[in-house]
């Protein structure tokens, strides 16, 4: 029996553990080491006084059918209307013989995707569409300027040496400055010209004005098998109680199949001998514990992994320095329960309380630090204790661990957030009923500084035959949840086959053919 040690109880680590155990043939002894007291990583669900917060927002949609099947096997698609569907008399393509969300909890909901940009007190579709609403919001002259700017970008392509050039090539300079420059700088704390184009290649490489226009004509002419970018999808799946519900269920099944999950186990040292990982040492808060293993899967931040290696005497100074300099962006979510929001629902989409139908609202206003607003009512009515009479929103702030905003006491952070929402006209101060803050470390691996030597880091890590780096932080790659799962599935496949070439694991979400078109 092989002993497999998995570092991290997020989507990648839990997927790997479940896959190794689900056949039940006893070939693997699996232990998952989780630093916190909750499974799911950034895909967890936070509970607060009967309301739930989705940290970061997670649409369940993938180009990879095996991932979709994996999700559906655990949480079947709804076969009857959910609470808001019933109240609003919505019609959807319910799954035949699927569960009733009003009678069971283990169910995936079918949700409508609406995300918009809030810019100068006006809503714009995200991604930007060629609609009358867009033209009216931008103004006729700006629309003409944007059109010529885009044509110019098509004729004179820039060398994609940075993220700024990547965006301008796809949208033109006018749209780039309106809808991408400010938000990107908020997100990363760096100007797009200082960020590698790799981020765009992995997140939005198929998205452009051309893709938007192609999608519009695909709808008009009802083109069969049309490919749709993830950012253009109109419907997605969502667990009744948020993404954490799925990962808590996976954790339960892992334990039922004999796997061990150890909470509050923070890996601080990785023991190396003769070019292999022998064991890891965890700080448990009650003393250190060592876990030996035959195979190790790591979803811990690459920076911490490299710095924790003990007994590895062949690390080049370049690799050590690059790992130390690998940057991350942290973020703070402020949850506000309000009795009403001031934004009017001017769409044709029906919602409980007639609130705006958005899942996310991207805030482009440079006058506020706020980056994005989530409206949890629209993700799932079951995320909110009283979805008809209250609105539960999450305000996302991008920052760095230890900076002034990160260190704000919770009451001052909440006051700051309320003041900003009032400033841009989303709420009135007296509408706030409750609040809660969550701080998330290393939420976004960043693409500058030490990242320029990521290939050298990968080359070094691949020397350890029994080490597989998986997941967002495990690969220092801004992966979606399905991509993180795919890295785990690739790693498990290699482990089963006894192979040590990690190329398939590192290649997830890098090749053009994999990107999320469906």
Coordinates of C-alpha atoms in Angstrom, one line a residue:
X1 CA 0.0 0.0 0.0
X2 CA 1.3 3.4 -1.0
X3 CA 1.1 6.3 1.5
X4 CA 0.1 9.5 -0.2
X5 CA 0.4 12.8 1.6
X6 CA -1.6 15.7 0.2
X7 CA -0.9 19.3 1.3
X8 CA -4.0 21.4 1.2
X9 CA -7.7 20.7 1.5
X10 CA -8.8 22.9 -1.4
X11 CA -10.4 21.7 -4.7
X12 CA -7.1 20.3 -6.1
X13 CA -6.1 18.4 -2.9
X14 CA -9.6 17.0 -2.2
X15 CA -10.1 16.0 -5.9
X16 CA -6.8 14.0 -5.7
X17 CA -7.7 12.4 -2.4
X18 CA -11.2 11.4 -3.6
X19 CA -9.9 10.0 -6.9
X20 CA -7.2 7.9 -5.2
X21 CA -9.7 6.4 -2.8
X22 CA -13.0 6.1 -4.7
X23 CA -12.3 2.7 -6.3
X24 CA -12.0 1.3 -2.8
X25 CA -9.3 -1.2 -3.7
X26 CA -7.1 -0.3 -0.7
X27 CA -4.1 0.5 -2.9
X28 CA -3.5 3.9 -1.3
X29 CA -3.4 5.3 2.2
X30 CA -4.3 9.0 1.9
X31 CA -3.9 11.8 4.4
X32 CA -4.9 15.4 3.7
X33 CA -3.2 18.1 5.7
X34 CA -5.3 21.3 5.9
X35 CA -3.9 24.5 7.5
X36 CA -7.4 25.9 8.5
X37 CA -10.5 24.4 10.1
X38 CA -12.5 24.4 6.8
X39 CA -12.3 22.6 3.5
X40 CA -12.5 24.2 0.1
X41 CA -9.7 26.8 0.3
X42 CA -10.8 29.9 -1.6
X43 CA -13.8 27.8 -2.8
X44 CA -15.2 27.5 0.8
X45 CA -18.5 28.9 2.0
X46 CA -18.5 31.1 5.1
X47 CA -21.6 31.0 7.4
X48 CA -22.7 34.1 9.2
X49 CA -25.9 34.3 11.2
X50 CA -28.0 32.3 8.8
X51 CA -26.4 33.8 5.7
X52 CA -23.6 32.4 3.6
X53 CA -20.7 34.0 1.7
X54 CA -19.0 32.5 -1.4
X55 CA -15.4 33.7 -1.1
X56 CA -14.5 35.0 -4.6
X57 CA -17.6 33.7 -6.4
X58 CA -17.5 30.3 -8.2
X59 CA -19.5 29.4 -11.3
X60 CA -19.6 25.7 -11.9
X61 CA -18.9 25.5 -15.6
X62 CA -16.2 23.8 -17.5
X63 CA -15.1 22.9 -21.1
X64 CA -14.0 19.6 -19.6
X65 CA -17.0 17.3 -19.6
X66 CA -15.3 14.9 -17.2
X67 CA -15.2 17.7 -14.6
X68 CA -18.9 18.5 -15.2
X69 CA -19.7 14.8 -14.7
X70 CA -17.6 14.7 -11.6
X71 CA -19.6 17.6 -10.1
X72 CA -23.0 16.1 -11.1
X73 CA -22.2 12.7 -9.7
X74 CA -21.8 14.4 -6.3
X75 CA -24.6 17.0 -6.6
X76 CA -27.3 16.1 -9.1
X77 CA -28.8 18.9 -11.2
X78 CA -32.2 20.2 -10.0
X79 CA -35.3 18.7 -11.4
X80 CA -37.8 21.0 -9.8
X81 CA -37.9 24.8 -9.3
X82 CA -35.8 26.4 -6.5
X83 CA -37.4 28.9 -4.1
X84 CA -36.9 31.9 -6.3
X85 CA -37.8 30.0 -9.5
X86 CA -41.1 29.0 -7.9
X87 CA -41.9 32.5 -6.6
X88 CA -41.0 34.2 -9.9
X89 CA -42.6 31.4 -12.0
X90 CA -39.3 30.8 -14.0
X91 CA -39.1 28.1 -16.6
X92 CA -35.8 26.3 -17.0
X93 CA -34.6 23.1 -18.5
X94 CA -34.9 21.1 -15.3
X95 CA -33.1 17.8 -15.2
X96 CA -35.5 14.8 -15.7
X97 CA -35.9 13.0 -12.4
X98 CA -33.5 15.5 -10.8
X99 CA -33.9 16.4 -7.1
X100 CA -36.2 19.1 -5.7
X101 CA -34.1 21.9 -4.1
X102 CA -37.0 22.7 -1.8
X103 CA -36.9 19.1 -0.4
X104 CA -33.3 18.2 -0.5
X105 CA -29.9 19.9 0.1
X106 CA -27.6 17.8 -2.1
X107 CA -28.4 19.5 -5.4
X108 CA -26.9 21.7 -8.1
X109 CA -29.0 24.7 -9.1
X110 CA -29.3 26.1 -12.6
X111 CA -28.4 29.8 -12.4
X112 CA -28.5 32.6 -14.9
X113 CA -25.2 34.4 -15.4
X114 CA -25.3 38.2 -15.2
X115 CA -22.1 40.2 -14.6
X116 CA -21.8 43.8 -15.4
X117 CA -19.4 46.7 -15.2
X118 CA -20.4 49.7 -13.1
X119 CA -18.7 52.7 -14.7
X120 CA -19.6 56.4 -14.1
X121 CA -22.9 55.4 -12.5
X122 CA -23.9 53.3 -15.6
X123 CA -24.1 49.6 -16.1
X124 CA -22.3 48.0 -19.0
X125 CA -22.5 44.4 -20.0
X126 CA -19.5 42.3 -19.1
X127 CA -18.0 41.3 -21.5
X128 CA -18.8 44.5 -23.4
X129 CA -21.5 43.8 -26.0
X130 CA -22.4 45.7 -29.1
X131 CA -25.9 46.6 -27.9
X132 CA -27.9 49.8 -27.8
X133 CA -27.4 49.9 -24.0
X134 CA -23.6 50.0 -24.5
X135 CA -23.8 52.7 -27.1
X136 CA -26.2 54.8 -25.0
X137 CA -24.0 54.4 -21.9
X138 CA -20.8 55.2 -23.7
X139 CA -22.2 58.0 -25.8
X140 CA -22.2 58.2 -29.6
X141 CA -18.8 59.9 -30.0
X142 CA -17.0 57.6 -27.5
X143 CA -18.5 54.6 -29.4
X144 CA -17.1 55.9 -32.7
X145 CA -13.7 56.5 -31.1
X146 CA -13.8 53.0 -29.6
X147 CA -14.6 51.5 -33.0
X148 CA -11.8 53.2 -34.8
X149 CA -9.5 52.4 -31.9
X150 CA -10.3 48.7 -32.2
X151 CA -9.8 48.8 -36.0
X152 CA -6.4 50.4 -35.4
X153 CA -5.5 47.7 -33.0
X154 CA -6.4 45.1 -35.6
X155 CA -4.1 46.7 -38.2
X156 CA -1.2 47.5 -35.9
X157 CA -0.7 44.6 -33.5
X158 CA 1.5 45.3 -30.5
X159 CA 4.1 42.8 -29.3
X160 CA 2.5 41.1 -26.3
X161 CA 5.3 41.8 -23.9
X162 CA 2.9 42.8 -21.1
X163 CA -0.8 42.7 -20.2
X164 CA -1.5 46.2 -21.4
X165 CA -0.6 45.3 -25.0
X166 CA -2.5 42.0 -24.7
X167 CA -5.7 43.9 -23.9
X168 CA -5.2 46.7 -26.5
X169 CA -4.7 44.1 -29.2
X170 CA -8.1 42.6 -28.4
X171 CA -10.2 45.6 -27.5
X172 CA -8.4 48.7 -28.7
X173 CA -7.0 51.5 -26.6
X174 CA -10.3 53.3 -25.8
X175 CA -12.1 50.2 -24.4
X176 CA -8.9 49.1 -22.6
X177 CA -8.7 52.4 -20.8
X178 CA -12.4 52.5 -19.9
X179 CA -12.9 48.9 -18.8
X180 CA -9.6 47.2 -18.1
X181 CA -6.8 49.5 -17.1
X182 CA -8.2 50.8 -13.8
X183 CA -9.7 47.5 -12.6
X184 CA -6.5 45.5 -13.4
X185 CA -4.5 48.0 -11.4
X186 CA -6.9 47.7 -8.5
X187 CA -6.7 43.9 -8.7
X188 CA -2.9 43.6 -8.8
X189 CA -1.6 46.8 -7.3
X190 CA 0.5 47.2 -10.5
X191 CA -0.1 48.8 -13.8
X192 CA -0.9 46.4 -16.6
X193 CA 2.2 47.4 -18.5
X194 CA 4.2 45.8 -15.5
X195 CA 2.3 42.5 -15.6
X196 CA 3.2 39.5 -17.8
X197 CA 0.8 38.8 -20.7
X198 CA 0.7 35.2 -19.4
X199 CA -2.1 36.2 -17.0
X200 CA -4.3 37.3 -20.0
X201 CA -3.3 34.2 -21.9
X202 CA -4.5 31.9 -19.1
X203 CA -7.7 33.9 -18.1
X204 CA -9.1 35.6 -21.2
X205 CA -7.1 34.5 -24.2
X206 CA -10.2 33.7 -26.2
X207 CA -12.1 36.8 -25.3
X208 CA -12.1 39.8 -27.6
X209 CA -14.4 42.1 -29.6
X210 CA -14.2 39.5 -32.4
X211 CA -15.3 36.7 -30.0
X212 CA -18.2 38.9 -28.7
X213 CA -19.4 39.7 -32.3
X214 CA -19.0 36.0 -33.2
X215 CA -21.2 35.0 -30.2
X216 CA -23.8 37.6 -31.2
X217 CA -24.1 36.2 -34.7
X218 CA -24.1 32.6 -33.4
X219 CA -27.2 33.4 -31.3
X220 CA -28.9 35.3 -34.2
X221 CA -28.4 32.4 -36.7
X222 CA -28.8 29.7 -34.0
X223 CA -25.5 28.2 -35.0
X224 CA -25.2 24.6 -33.8
X225 CA -22.2 23.6 -31.6
X226 CA -21.1 27.2 -31.3
X227 CA -18.1 27.7 -29.0
X228 CA -18.6 30.0 -26.1
X229 CA -16.0 31.6 -23.9
X230 CA -16.5 31.1 -20.2
X231 CA -17.0 34.9 -19.8
X232 CA -19.8 34.7 -22.3
X233 CA -21.8 31.8 -20.9
X234 CA -25.4 32.5 -19.9
X235 CA -26.1 29.7 -17.4
X236 CA -24.0 27.8 -14.9
X237 CA -24.4 25.3 -12.1
X238 CA -24.2 26.2 -8.4
X239 CA -24.5 24.2 -5.2
X240 CA -27.6 25.0 -3.2
X241 CA -25.4 26.3 -0.3
X242 CA -22.4 27.6 -2.2
X243 CA -19.2 25.9 -3.4
X244 CA -18.1 25.0 0.1
X245 CA -21.0 22.6 0.3
X246 CA -19.5 20.5 -2.5
X247 CA -16.1 20.3 -0.9
X248 CA -17.4 19.5 2.5
X249 CA -19.3 16.6 0.9
X250 CA -16.1 15.4 -0.8
X251 CA -14.3 15.6 2.5
X252 CA -17.0 13.4 4.1
X253 CA -16.7 10.9 1.3
X254 CA -12.9 10.8 1.6
X255 CA -13.2 9.9 5.3
X256 CA -15.9 7.3 4.6
X257 CA -13.5 5.6 2.2
X258 CA -10.7 5.5 4.9
X259 CA -8.9 8.7 4.1
X260 CA -7.6 11.0 6.9
X261 CA -8.1 14.7 7.0
X262 CA -6.1 16.6 9.5
X263 CA -7.2 20.2 10.2
X264 CA -5.0 22.9 11.7
X265 CA -2.0 21.2 10.2
X266 CA 0.3 23.8 8.7
X267 CA 3.2 22.3 6.7
X268 CA 6.4 24.2 7.6
X269 CA 9.2 21.8 6.7
X270 CA 9.6 19.3 3.8
X271 CA 12.3 16.7 4.5
X272 CA 14.4 15.7 1.4
X273 CA 16.8 12.8 1.1
X274 CA 18.5 11.4 -2.0
X275 CA 16.5 13.6 -4.3
X276 CA 13.1 12.5 -3.0
X277 CA 10.6 13.9 -0.5
X278 CA 10.6 11.7 2.6
X279 CA 8.2 13.5 5.0
X280 CA 6.7 16.8 5.9
X281 CA 6.5 18.4 9.4
X282 CA 3.4 20.2 10.4
X283 CA 2.8 22.9 13.1
X284 CA -0.5 21.8 14.7
X285 CA -0.6 24.5 17.3
X286 CA 0.0 21.8 20.0
X287 CA 3.4 20.8 18.8
X288 CA 5.0 19.4 15.6
X289 CA 3.8 16.3 13.8
X290 CA 5.7 14.5 11.0
X291 CA 4.0 12.6 8.1
X292 CA 6.1 10.2 6.0
X293 CA 4.9 9.2 2.6
X294 CA 5.7 7.5 -0.7
X295 CA 4.1 10.2 -2.8
X296 CA 3.4 13.9 -2.1
X297 CA 0.9 16.3 -3.7
X298 CA 1.4 19.9 -2.9
X299 CA -1.2 22.7 -3.3
X300 CA 0.7 24.9 -0.8
X301 CA 2.1 28.2 -2.2
X302 CA 5.2 27.5 -4.3
X303 CA 7.1 30.2 -2.3
X304 CA 6.5 28.3 1.0
X305 CA 7.2 24.9 -0.6
X306 CA 10.7 26.0 -1.8
X307 CA 11.5 27.8 1.4
X308 CA 10.4 24.8 3.4
X309 CA 12.7 22.2 1.7
X310 CA 15.1 20.8 4.2
X311 CA 18.0 18.7 3.1
X312 CA 17.9 19.9 -0.5
X313 CA 21.5 21.1 -1.2
X314 CA 21.2 21.6 -5.0
X315 CA 18.9 24.6 -5.1
X316 CA 20.4 27.3 -7.4
X317 CA 20.5 30.8 -5.9
X318 CA 18.4 32.0 -8.8
X319 CA 15.6 29.5 -7.9
X320 CA 15.7 30.4 -4.2
X321 CA 15.6 34.1 -5.0
X322 CA 12.8 33.8 -7.5
X323 CA 10.7 31.7 -5.1
X324 CA 11.1 34.3 -2.3
X325 CA 10.1 37.0 -4.7
X326 CA 7.0 35.2 -6.1
X327 CA 4.2 37.7 -5.5
X328 CA 0.6 37.2 -4.4
X329 CA -2.4 39.4 -4.0
X330 CA -4.5 39.0 -1.0
X331 CA -8.1 40.2 -0.5
X332 CA -10.7 41.2 2.0
X333 CA -14.4 40.5 1.6
X334 CA -16.9 42.6 3.6
X335 CA -20.4 41.1 3.8
X336 CA -23.2 43.5 4.3
X337 CA -26.8 42.5 4.9
X338 CA -29.0 45.4 3.8
X339 CA -32.8 45.9 3.7
X340 CA -32.5 47.4 0.2
X341 CA -30.1 48.6 -2.5
X342 CA -30.5 51.8 -4.5
X343 CA -29.6 50.2 -7.9
X344 CA -32.7 49.9 -10.1
X345 CA -33.4 46.7 -12.0
X346 CA -33.8 48.1 -15.5
X347 CA -33.4 44.7 -17.1
X348 CA -36.2 42.3 -18.1
X349 CA -34.9 39.7 -15.7
X350 CA -37.2 39.0 -12.7
X351 CA -35.6 38.8 -9.3
X352 CA -36.8 38.5 -5.7
X353 CA -37.5 42.0 -4.4
X354 CA -36.8 43.2 -8.0
X355 CA -33.1 43.8 -7.1
X356 CA -30.6 44.0 -10.0
X357 CA -29.9 40.5 -11.3
X358 CA -26.1 40.5 -11.2
X359 CA -24.0 37.9 -9.6
X360 CA -20.9 40.1 -9.9
X361 CA -20.7 43.9 -10.4
X362 CA -17.2 45.1 -11.4
X363 CA -16.5 48.5 -10.1
X364 CA -14.4 50.6 -12.5
X365 CA -14.7 53.8 -10.5
X366 CA -11.1 55.0 -9.7
X367 CA -12.5 57.1 -6.9
X368 CA -13.1 54.0 -4.7
X369 CA -10.9 51.2 -3.6
X370 CA -13.7 48.7 -4.0
X371 CA -13.1 46.2 -6.8
X372 CA -16.1 44.0 -7.1
X373 CA -19.6 43.5 -5.6
X374 CA -21.2 40.1 -5.2
X375 CA -25.0 39.8 -4.7
X376 CA -25.4 36.4 -3.0
X377 CA -29.2 36.4 -3.5
X378 CA -28.6 35.9 -7.2
X379 CA -26.1 33.1 -6.8
X380 CA -28.6 31.0 -4.7
X381 CA -31.7 32.1 -2.7
X382 CA -30.6 29.6 -0.1
X383 CA -27.4 31.7 0.6
X384 CA -29.6 34.3 2.3
X385 CA -31.7 33.8 5.4
X386 CA -34.5 36.1 4.2
X387 CA -34.0 36.5 0.4
X388 CA -37.3 38.4 -0.2
X389 CA -36.7 41.1 2.4
X390 CA -33.0 41.5 2.6
X391 CA -30.0 41.7 0.2
X392 CA -26.7 40.0 1.2
X393 CA -23.8 41.5 -0.6
X394 CA -20.1 40.9 -0.6
X395 CA -17.6 43.7 -1.3
X396 CA -14.2 42.6 -2.6
X397 CA -11.1 44.6 -1.8
X398 CA -7.7 43.6 -3.2
X399 CA -4.7 44.3 -1.0
X400 CA -1.5 42.9 0.4
X401 CA -1.3 41.0 3.6
X402 CA 0.0 43.3 6.3
X403 CA -0.7 46.6 4.4
X404 CA -2.8 49.4 5.9
X405 CA -6.2 48.1 4.6
X406 CA -5.5 44.5 5.6
X407 CA -4.7 45.6 9.2
X408 CA -7.8 47.8 9.7
X409 CA -9.9 46.7 12.7
X410 CA -13.1 45.0 11.5
X411 CA -15.4 47.9 12.6
X412 CA -13.3 50.5 10.7
X413 CA -13.0 48.3 7.6
X414 CA -16.8 47.9 7.6
X415 CA -17.3 51.7 8.0
X416 CA -14.9 52.3 5.1
X417 CA -16.8 49.8 2.9
X418 CA -20.2 51.3 3.7
X419 CA -18.9 54.8 3.0
X420 CA -17.7 53.7 -0.5
X421 CA -21.0 52.0 -1.4
X422 CA -22.9 55.2 -0.4
X423 CA -20.4 57.3 -2.4
X424 CA -21.2 55.4 -5.7
X425 CA -24.9 55.2 -5.0
X426 CA -25.4 51.5 -4.3
X427 CA -26.8 51.8 -0.7
X428 CA -27.8 54.3 1.9
X429 CA -26.0 54.2 5.2
X430 CA -29.1 53.4 7.3
X431 CA -29.9 50.4 5.2
X432 CA -27.2 48.2 6.7
X433 CA -28.5 45.5 9.1
X434 CA -25.4 43.3 9.7
X435 CA -21.8 43.0 8.6
X436 CA -19.0 40.5 8.6
X437 CA -15.4 40.6 7.3
X438 CA -13.3 37.8 5.9
X439 CA -9.5 38.1 5.0
X440 CA -8.0 35.7 2.5
X441 CA -4.3 35.2 2.2
X442 CA -2.5 34.5 -1.1
X443 CA -5.8 34.5 -3.0
X444 CA -4.3 35.4 -6.4
X445 CA -0.8 34.3 -7.6
X446 CA 0.6 37.3 -9.4
X447 CA 2.5 37.6 -12.7
X448 CA 5.5 39.9 -12.0
X449 CA 8.7 40.0 -10.0
X450 CA 9.9 36.4 -9.3
X451 CA 7.3 35.0 -11.8
X452 CA 9.7 35.8 -14.7
X453 CA 11.8 32.8 -13.5
X454 CA 8.9 30.4 -12.9
X455 CA 10.2 28.0 -15.6
X456 CA 13.4 27.6 -13.5
X457 CA 11.4 26.9 -10.4
X458 CA 9.3 24.3 -12.3
X459 CA 12.4 22.6 -13.7
X460 CA 13.8 22.3 -10.2
X461 CA 10.6 21.0 -8.5
X462 CA 10.3 18.4 -11.3
X463 CA 13.5 16.8 -10.1
X464 CA 11.6 15.3 -7.2
X465 CA 10.0 12.2 -8.8
X466 CA 7.5 11.7 -5.9
X467 CA 6.3 15.3 -5.8
X468 CA 3.4 16.7 -7.8
X469 CA 2.4 20.4 -7.6
X470 CA -1.3 20.9 -8.2
X471 CA -3.9 23.7 -7.9
X472 CA -3.8 27.4 -8.1
X473 CA -1.1 28.2 -5.5
X474 CA 0.6 24.8 -6.0
X475 CA 1.5 25.9 -9.5
X476 CA 1.5 29.7 -9.0
X477 CA -1.1 29.9 -11.8
X478 CA -4.4 31.8 -11.7
X479 CA -6.4 28.7 -12.3
X480 CA -10.2 28.5 -12.2
X481 CA -11.6 25.8 -9.9
X482 CA -12.0 23.3 -12.8
X483 CA -8.4 23.8 -13.9
X484 CA -7.2 23.2 -10.3
X485 CA -9.2 19.9 -10.3
X486 CA -7.8 19.0 -13.7
X487 CA -4.2 19.3 -12.4
X488 CA -5.2 16.9 -9.6
X489 CA -6.8 14.4 -12.0
X490 CA -3.6 14.5 -14.2
X491 CA -1.4 13.9 -11.2
X492 CA -3.5 11.0 -10.0
X493 CA -3.4 9.4 -13.5
X494 CA 0.4 9.6 -13.4
X495 CA 0.6 8.2 -9.9
X496 CA -1.6 5.2 -10.9
X497 CA 0.6 4.6 -14.0
X498 CA 3.9 5.0 -12.1
X499 CA 5.0 7.8 -14.3
X500 CA 7.1 10.8 -13.2
X501 CA 7.0 13.1 -16.1
X502 CA 4.9 16.1 -14.8
X503 CA 4.4 17.9 -18.1
X504 CA 0.7 17.0 -18.3
X505 CA 0.1 18.4 -14.9
X506 CA 1.9 21.7 -15.6
X507 CA 0.2 22.0 -19.0
X508 CA -3.4 22.4 -17.7
X509 CA -4.7 25.8 -18.7
X510 CA -1.7 26.7 -20.8
X511 CA -2.4 25.2 -24.2
X512 CA -5.0 27.0 -26.4
X513 CA -7.0 23.9 -27.0
X514 CA -7.8 23.5 -23.3
X515 CA -9.3 27.0 -22.7
X516 CA -12.9 27.2 -21.6
X517 CA -14.8 27.2 -24.8
X518 CA -18.1 25.2 -24.8

